[in-house]
CSV table of C-alpha atoms in Angstrom, one decimal:
chain,number,residue,atom,x,y,z
A,1,MET,CA,-14.6,20.3,-6.3
A,2,ILE,CA,-15.1,19.3,-10.1
A,3,ALA,CA,-13.2,16.7,-12.1
A,4,SER,CA,-10.9,19.2,-13.8
A,5,ASP,CA,-9.3,20.0,-10.2
A,6,PHE,CA,-7.6,16.5,-10.0
A,7,SER,CA,-4.4,15.2,-11.5
A,8,PHE,CA,-4.0,11.5,-11.1
A,9,ILE,CA,-0.1,10.5,-10.5
A,10,ILE,CA,0.9,7.2,-11.5
A,11,PRO,CA,4.5,5.8,-11.3
A,12,VAL,CA,5.3,2.9,-13.5
A,13,TYR,CA,8.0,0.4,-13.7
A,14,ASN,CA,8.1,-2.2,-16.5
A,15,ARG,CA,4.3,-2.9,-16.4
A,16,PRO,CA,2.8,-1.5,-19.6
A,17,GLU,CA,-0.3,-3.9,-19.5
A,18,GLU,CA,-1.2,-2.8,-16.0
A,19,VAL,CA,-1.2,0.9,-17.2
A,20,ARG,CA,-3.5,-0.3,-20.1
A,21,GLU,CA,-6.1,-1.8,-17.7
A,22,LEU,CA,-5.9,1.2,-15.3
A,23,LEU,CA,-6.4,3.7,-18.2
A,24,GLU,CA,-9.2,1.7,-19.5
A,25,SER,CA,-11.0,2.0,-16.1
A,26,PHE,CA,-10.3,5.7,-16.4
A,27,CYS,CA,-12.2,6.0,-19.6
A,28,ALA,CA,-15.2,4.2,-17.6
A,29,LEU,CA,-15.4,6.7,-14.8
A,30,GLU,CA,-18.9,8.2,-14.3
A,31,THR,CA,-17.5,11.9,-14.1
A,32,PRO,CA,-16.5,14.2,-17.0
A,33,LYS,CA,-13.1,13.3,-18.5
A,34,THR,CA,-11.7,16.7,-17.5
A,35,PHE,CA,-9.2,15.4,-15.0
A,36,GLU,CA,-5.6,15.0,-15.8
A,37,VAL,CA,-3.7,11.7,-15.8
A,38,VAL,CA,0.1,11.9,-15.3
A,39,ILE,CA,2.2,8.8,-16.1
A,40,VAL,CA,5.9,8.8,-14.6
A,41,GLU,CA,8.0,6.2,-16.3
A,42,ASP,CA,10.5,5.4,-13.6
A,43,GLY,CA,13.5,4.1,-15.7
A,44,SER,CA,11.7,1.1,-17.3
A,45,THR,CA,13.2,-1.1,-19.9
A,46,LEU,CA,9.7,-2.0,-21.0
A,47,ASP,CA,7.9,1.3,-21.2
A,48,ALA,CA,4.2,2.2,-21.5
A,49,ARG,CA,4.7,5.1,-23.9
A,50,LEU,CA,2.7,3.5,-26.9
A,51,ILE,CA,-0.1,2.5,-24.6
A,52,THR,CA,-0.3,5.9,-23.1
A,53,GLU,CA,-0.4,7.4,-26.6
A,54,HIS,CA,-3.3,5.2,-27.5
A,55,PHE,CA,-5.5,6.9,-24.8
A,56,ALA,CA,-4.5,10.4,-25.7
A,57,ASP,CA,-7.7,11.2,-27.6
A,58,GLN,CA,-9.9,9.9,-24.7
A,59,LEU,CA,-8.1,11.2,-21.7
A,60,ASN,CA,-6.2,14.3,-20.8
A,61,ILE,CA,-2.9,12.6,-20.2
A,62,SER,CA,0.9,13.5,-19.9
A,63,TYR,CA,3.7,10.8,-20.2
A,64,TYR,CA,7.2,11.4,-18.5
A,65,PHE,CA,10.3,9.2,-18.8
A,66,LYS,CA,13.0,9.5,-16.2
A,67,ASP,CA,15.9,7.6,-14.5
A,68,ASN,CA,15.0,5.1,-12.0
A,69,THR,CA,14.9,6.8,-8.6
A,70,GLY,CA,12.0,4.9,-6.9
A,71,PRO,CA,8.2,5.4,-6.7
A,72,GLY,CA,8.4,8.2,-3.9
A,73,HIS,CA,10.6,10.4,-6.1
A,74,SER,CA,8.6,9.5,-9.2
A,75,ARG,CA,5.4,10.6,-7.5
A,76,ASN,CA,7.0,13.9,-6.4
A,77,TYR,CA,8.2,14.4,-10.0
A,78,GLY,CA,4.6,13.9,-11.3
A,79,MET,CA,3.1,16.3,-8.7
A,80,GLU,CA,5.7,18.9,-9.5
A,81,ARG,CA,4.6,18.9,-13.3
A,82,ALA,CA,1.0,18.3,-12.7
A,83,LYS,CA,-1.6,21.1,-13.3
A,84,GLY,CA,-4.4,20.0,-11.0
A,85,ASN,CA,-4.8,21.5,-7.5
A,86,TYR,CA,-5.6,18.1,-5.9
A,87,PHE,CA,-3.6,15.1,-6.6
A,88,ILE,CA,-4.7,11.4,-6.4
A,89,ILE,CA,-1.7,8.9,-6.3
A,90,LEU,CA,-2.3,5.3,-7.6
A,91,ASP,CA,-0.3,2.2,-8.1
A,92,SER,CA,-0.1,1.0,-11.7
A,93,ASP,CA,-1.7,-2.4,-10.6
A,94,CYS,CA,-5.0,-0.7,-9.5
A,95,ILE,CA,-8.3,-0.7,-11.4
A,96,LEU,CA,-10.8,2.2,-10.6
A,97,PRO,CA,-14.6,1.3,-10.2
A,98,LYS,CA,-17.0,3.6,-12.1
A,99,HIS,CA,-17.9,5.6,-8.9
A,100,TYR,CA,-14.5,6.2,-7.6
A,101,LEU,CA,-13.9,10.0,-8.6
A,102,THR,CA,-17.8,10.7,-7.8
A,103,GLU,CA,-17.3,9.5,-4.3
A,104,VAL,CA,-14.0,11.5,-3.8
A,105,MET,CA,-15.5,14.7,-5.0
A,106,SER,CA,-18.7,14.3,-3.1
A,107,PHE,CA,-16.7,13.8,0.1
A,108,LEU,CA,-14.2,16.5,-0.4
A,109,ASN,CA,-17.1,18.9,-1.3
A,110,THR,CA,-18.8,18.2,2.0
A,111,ASN,CA,-15.7,17.5,4.2
A,112,TYR,CA,-12.7,19.1,2.5
A,113,ILE,CA,-9.5,17.5,3.8
A,114,ASP,CA,-5.9,17.9,2.6
A,115,CYS,CA,-5.0,14.2,2.5
A,116,PHE,CA,-7.1,11.2,2.2
A,117,GLY,CA,-6.7,7.4,1.6
A,118,GLY,CA,-8.9,4.9,0.2
A,119,PRO,CA,-9.2,1.1,0.8
A,120,ASP,CA,-8.4,-1.7,-1.7
A,121,ALA,CA,-10.6,-4.7,-2.7
A,122,ALA,CA,-10.4,-7.7,-5.1
A,123,GLN,CA,-12.5,-8.0,-8.2
A,124,ASP,CA,-14.5,-11.3,-8.9
A,125,ASN,CA,-12.1,-11.9,-12.0
A,126,PHE,CA,-9.0,-11.8,-9.9
A,127,THR,CA,-6.9,-15.0,-9.4
A,128,GLU,CA,-7.3,-17.2,-6.3
A,129,LEU,CA,-4.0,-16.1,-5.2
A,130,GLN,CA,-4.7,-12.4,-5.7
A,131,LYS,CA,-7.8,-12.9,-3.7
A,132,ALA,CA,-6.1,-14.6,-0.8
A,133,ILE,CA,-3.3,-12.2,-0.5
A,134,ASN,CA,-5.9,-9.3,-0.8
A,135,PHE,CA,-7.7,-10.9,2.2
A,136,SER,CA,-4.6,-11.2,4.2
A,137,MET,CA,-3.6,-7.6,3.5
A,138,THR,CA,-7.1,-6.1,4.4
A,139,SER,CA,-8.8,-8.4,6.9
A,140,VAL,CA,-9.7,-7.2,10.5
A,141,LEU,CA,-7.8,-10.5,11.6
A,142,THR,CA,-4.5,-9.3,10.2
A,143,THR,CA,-2.5,-6.3,9.7
A,144,GLY,CA,-5.0,-5.0,7.5
A,145,GLY,CA,-7.1,-4.5,10.8
A,146,ILE,CA,-4.1,-3.0,12.4
A,147,ARG,CA,-3.3,-0.3,9.8
A,148,GLY,CA,-6.8,1.0,9.5
A,149,GLY,CA,-10.4,0.7,9.0
A,150,ALA,CA,-13.8,2.1,9.3
A,151,LYS,CA,-13.2,2.9,13.1
A,152,GLU,CA,-10.2,4.9,11.8
A,153,ILE,CA,-11.9,7.3,9.4
A,154,GLU,CA,-10.2,10.3,11.0
A,155,GLY,CA,-6.5,9.8,11.5
A,156,TYR,CA,-6.2,7.2,9.0
A,157,GLU,CA,-2.5,7.0,7.5
A,158,PRO,CA,-3.1,6.8,3.6
A,159,ARG,CA,-1.0,4.3,1.6
A,160,SER,CA,0.1,5.4,-1.8
A,161,PHE,CA,-1.7,2.7,-3.9
A,162,ASN,CA,-4.7,5.0,-3.2
A,163,MET,CA,-3.9,8.4,-1.7
A,164,GLY,CA,-5.1,12.0,-2.2
A,165,ILE,CA,-3.1,15.0,-1.4
A,166,SER,CA,-3.6,18.7,-2.0
A,167,LYS,CA,-1.3,20.9,-3.9
A,168,GLU,CA,-0.9,22.9,-0.7
A,169,ALA,CA,-0.1,19.9,1.4
A,170,PHE,CA,2.5,18.5,-1.0
A,171,CYS,CA,4.3,21.8,-1.5
A,172,ALA,CA,4.5,22.4,2.3
A,173,SER,CA,5.7,18.8,3.2
A,174,GLY,CA,8.0,18.5,0.1
A,175,GLY,CA,6.2,15.2,-0.7
A,176,PHE,CA,7.6,11.7,-0.2
A,177,GLY,CA,11.2,10.7,1.1
A,178,ALA,CA,13.7,8.4,-0.4
A,179,ILE,CA,12.8,5.4,1.8
A,180,HIS,CA,10.7,2.6,0.1
A,181,PRO,CA,8.7,1.0,1.2
A,182,GLY,CA,7.5,3.2,4.0
A,183,GLU,CA,7.4,6.6,2.0
A,184,ASP,CA,3.6,6.8,2.5
A,185,PRO,CA,3.3,6.4,6.1
A,186,ASP,CA,6.4,8.7,6.8
A,187,LEU,CA,4.6,11.4,4.6
A,188,SER,CA,1.4,10.9,6.4
A,189,ILE,CA,3.1,11.0,9.9
A,190,ARG,CA,4.8,14.4,8.8
A,191,LEU,CA,1.5,15.8,7.4
A,192,LYS,CA,-0.3,15.2,10.9
A,193,ALA,CA,2.7,16.9,12.6
A,194,MET,CA,2.3,19.9,10.4
A,195,GLY,CA,-1.3,20.2,11.5
A,196,TYR,CA,-3.0,18.7,8.4
A,197,LYS,CA,-6.1,16.3,9.1
A,198,LEU,CA,-6.1,13.0,7.2
A,199,CYS,CA,-8.8,10.5,6.8
A,200,LEU,CA,-10.1,7.4,5.1
A,201,ILE,CA,-13.0,7.6,2.6
A,202,PRO,CA,-14.4,4.0,2.8
A,203,GLU,CA,-16.3,4.4,-0.6
A,204,ALA,CA,-13.2,5.4,-2.6
A,205,PHE,CA,-11.9,1.9,-3.0
A,206,VAL,CA,-9.8,0.7,-5.8
A,207,TYR,CA,-9.4,-2.9,-7.1
A,208,HIS,CA,-5.7,-3.7,-6.3
A,209,LYS,CA,-4.4,-6.7,-8.5
A,210,ARG,CA,-1.1,-7.1,-6.6
A,211,ARG,CA,0.6,-9.2,-9.5
A,212,ILE,CA,2.5,-11.3,-6.9
A,213,SER,CA,3.7,-14.8,-5.9
A,214,PHE,CA,4.1,-16.1,-2.3
A,215,GLU,CA,7.8,-15.6,-2.6
A,216,ARG,CA,7.5,-12.0,-3.8
A,217,PHE,CA,4.8,-11.3,-1.1
A,218,LEU,CA,7.2,-12.6,1.5
A,219,VAL,CA,9.9,-10.3,0.3
A,220,GLN,CA,7.4,-7.3,0.2
A,221,VAL,CA,6.2,-7.8,3.8
A,222,TYR,CA,9.6,-8.5,5.1
A,223,LYS,CA,10.5,-5.1,3.9
A,224,PHE,CA,7.3,-3.6,5.5
A,225,GLY,CA,8.3,-4.9,8.8
A,226,GLN,CA,11.9,-3.6,8.4
A,227,VAL,CA,10.6,-0.1,7.7
A,228,ARG,CA,8.3,0.3,10.7
A,229,PRO,CA,11.1,0.7,13.3
A,230,ILE,CA,13.0,3.2,11.3
A,231,LEU,CA,9.7,5.2,11.0
A,232,ASN,CA,9.2,4.8,14.9
A,233,LYS,CA,12.8,6.2,15.4
A,234,TRP,CA,12.1,9.0,13.2
A,235,HIS,CA,8.6,9.7,14.5
A,236,PRO,CA,8.6,8.5,18.2
A,237,HIS,CA,5.1,9.8,18.9
A,238,SER,CA,3.9,7.3,16.2
A,239,LYS,CA,4.9,4.3,18.0
A,240,LYS,CA,1.9,1.8,18.8
A,241,TRP,CA,2.2,-1.5,20.6
A,242,THR,CA,0.0,-3.0,17.8
A,243,TYR,CA,3.3,-3.0,15.5
A,244,TRP,CA,4.6,-5.7,17.6
A,245,PHE,CA,1.7,-8.0,16.9
A,246,PRO,CA,3.0,-9.8,13.8
A,247,THR,CA,6.3,-10.6,15.7
A,248,VAL,CA,4.4,-11.9,18.8
A,249,PHE,CA,2.1,-13.9,16.5
A,250,MET,CA,5.1,-15.4,14.7
A,251,LEU,CA,7.0,-16.3,18.0
A,252,GLY,CA,4.0,-17.7,19.5
A,253,PHE,CA,3.3,-19.9,16.6
A,254,LEU,CA,6.7,-21.4,16.7
A,255,ILE,CA,6.5,-21.9,20.5
A,256,SER,CA,3.2,-23.8,20.2
A,257,LEU,CA,4.7,-26.1,17.6
A,258,LEU,CA,7.8,-26.7,19.9
A,259,LEU,CA,5.4,-27.5,22.8
A,260,LEU,CA,4.0,-30.2,20.9
A,261,PHE,CA,7.1,-32.3,21.9
A,262,PHE,CA,6.3,-31.9,25.4
A,263,GLU,CA,2.6,-33.0,24.7
A,264,VAL,CA,1.3,-29.4,25.5
A,265,TYR,CA,-1.5,-28.7,23.0
A,266,ILE,CA,-3.1,-25.5,24.1
A,267,GLY,CA,-1.0,-23.3,21.7
A,268,VAL,CA,-2.0,-25.3,18.7
A,269,PHE,CA,-5.6,-25.3,19.6
A,270,VAL,CA,-5.6,-21.5,20.0
A,271,TYR,CA,-3.9,-21.1,16.4
A,272,GLY,CA,-6.0,-23.7,15.0
A,273,ALA,CA,-9.1,-21.7,16.0
A,274,TYR,CA,-7.7,-18.5,14.7
A,275,PHE,CA,-6.8,-20.1,11.3
A,276,LEU,CA,-10.3,-21.9,11.3
A,277,LEU,CA,-12.1,-18.3,11.8
A,278,ALA,CA,-9.7,-16.7,9.1
A,279,LEU,CA,-10.8,-19.5,6.6
A,280,ILE,CA,-14.5,-19.0,7.4
A,281,LEU,CA,-14.1,-15.2,6.9
A,282,ALA,CA,-12.0,-15.7,3.8
A,283,PHE,CA,-14.6,-17.8,2.3
A,284,GLN,CA,-17.3,-15.1,3.1
A,285,SER,CA,-15.3,-12.3,1.7
A,286,THR,CA,-14.3,-14.1,-1.7
A,287,LEU,CA,-17.0,-16.9,-2.2
A,288,ASP,CA,-14.0,-18.8,-3.5
A,289,PHE,CA,-13.0,-22.1,-1.6
A,290,ILE,CA,-9.6,-22.1,-3.2
A,291,ALA,CA,-8.8,-18.5,-2.3
A,292,ALA,CA,-10.0,-19.1,1.3
A,293,ILE,CA,-7.5,-22.1,1.6
A,294,LEU,CA,-4.7,-19.9,0.0
A,295,SER,CA,-5.5,-17.1,2.7
A,296,ILE,CA,-4.1,-19.5,5.4
A,297,PRO,CA,-0.5,-19.5,3.9
A,298,ALA,CA,-1.0,-15.9,2.8
A,299,ILE,CA,-1.6,-14.9,6.5
A,300,LEU,CA,1.2,-17.0,7.8
A,301,ILE,CA,3.6,-15.4,5.3
A,302,GLN,CA,2.4,-12.0,6.0
A,303,PHE,CA,3.0,-12.4,9.8
A,304,SER,CA,6.2,-14.3,9.7
A,305,GLY,CA,7.8,-12.0,7.1
A,306,TYR,CA,6.6,-8.6,8.7
A,307,GLY,CA,7.4,-10.0,12.2
A,308,TRP,CA,10.9,-11.3,11.4
A,309,GLY,CA,11.8,-8.0,9.5
A,310,PHE,CA,10.5,-5.8,12.3
A,311,LEU,CA,12.3,-7.8,14.9
A,312,LYS,CA,15.7,-7.8,13.0
A,313,SER,CA,15.3,-4.0,12.3
A,314,LYS,CA,14.5,-3.2,15.8
A,315,ILE,CA,17.6,-5.1,17.1
A,316,LYS,CA,19.8,-3.6,14.4
A,317,LEU,CA,18.7,0.0,15.2
A,318,PHE,CA,19.1,-0.7,18.9
A,319,LEU,CA,22.8,-2.1,18.6
A,320,SER,CA,24.3,0.0,15.9
A,321,ARG,CA,25.2,3.6,15.7
A,322,LYS,CA,25.1,3.7,11.9
A,323,SER,CA,22.6,5.7,9.9
A,324,GLU,CA,19.4,4.0,8.7
A,325,GLU,CA,20.9,4.4,5.1
A,326,GLU,CA,24.0,2.5,6.1
A,327,LEU,CA,22.2,-0.3,8.0
A,328,PHE,CA,19.3,-0.7,5.3
A,329,PRO,CA,20.8,0.3,1.9
A,330,ASN,CA,18.1,-1.8,0.2
A,331,LEU,CA,15.4,0.4,1.7
A,332,PHE,CA,16.7,3.6,0.3
A,333,PHE,CA,16.8,5.1,-3.3
A,334,LYS,CA,19.3,7.5,-4.3
A,335,THR,CA,17.5,10.7,-5.5
A,336,PRO,CA,18.8,13.6,-7.5
């Protein structure tokens, strides 16, 4: 495959400065600038049109503005209008390393596959909070280890911050659904069921800024937890016992604290050892002591938010006969 085969699809909502940083990284790619960049503005009140126009003489770039229908539909909208035969979907808060597209082309030329995912990483100039949240989202000690890694190069479920899909697979599957978050694993599961092979390209990582606070992170992972039982209901064959891990972790942590009143310390010792190991690995990963310390509340927020969202969603789905859209209206966008 060559650079001109690719169309990058980027949905944007009120984040023009992120678009600027991402487009600057496109200009620095080591490959010929014959790829296409498709920016889809999802009903923003603060749009990136002028920034996009600034890069028009450096990149083959298209800009579309549409009503707010969510990131899934916006990606579909962009892919329907793209000219390439292979699409790469990115979040607007990502930055590409220089070698990104070279790694993708090298892999696909040797092991062609219709859908792939790539990891995310933190740059040295990210804030301590960004590094801490990145560690909690990607570490083998957390749900980052659950959702995939080097041992799951084949069968990996790509996430839409860094996801490649062929035009053929997009057209056959219909693309992303209306649920959000969760539209990316839903599409991955459907593609697998259709017989397409999916994989991880470990070298095709992006720098993922995650402009977020602990409060917003809690809301995000809570929604992630809510979505998983819905996906398990839609795709029963995709169930894994590991999806219960954050809930078990959260409940175990609460029980260990309650047992302190009865002078039972074993639970606190176990969790203390876990967090000490996390602190050590976070420091080894970030080489930043503050980021390592912040990784501890980040992990607690990740597990408690996801675990509580998962448990509540599981109970709701079990007790109610209402549709998922009726039970969880905040997880579904209305699309045309």
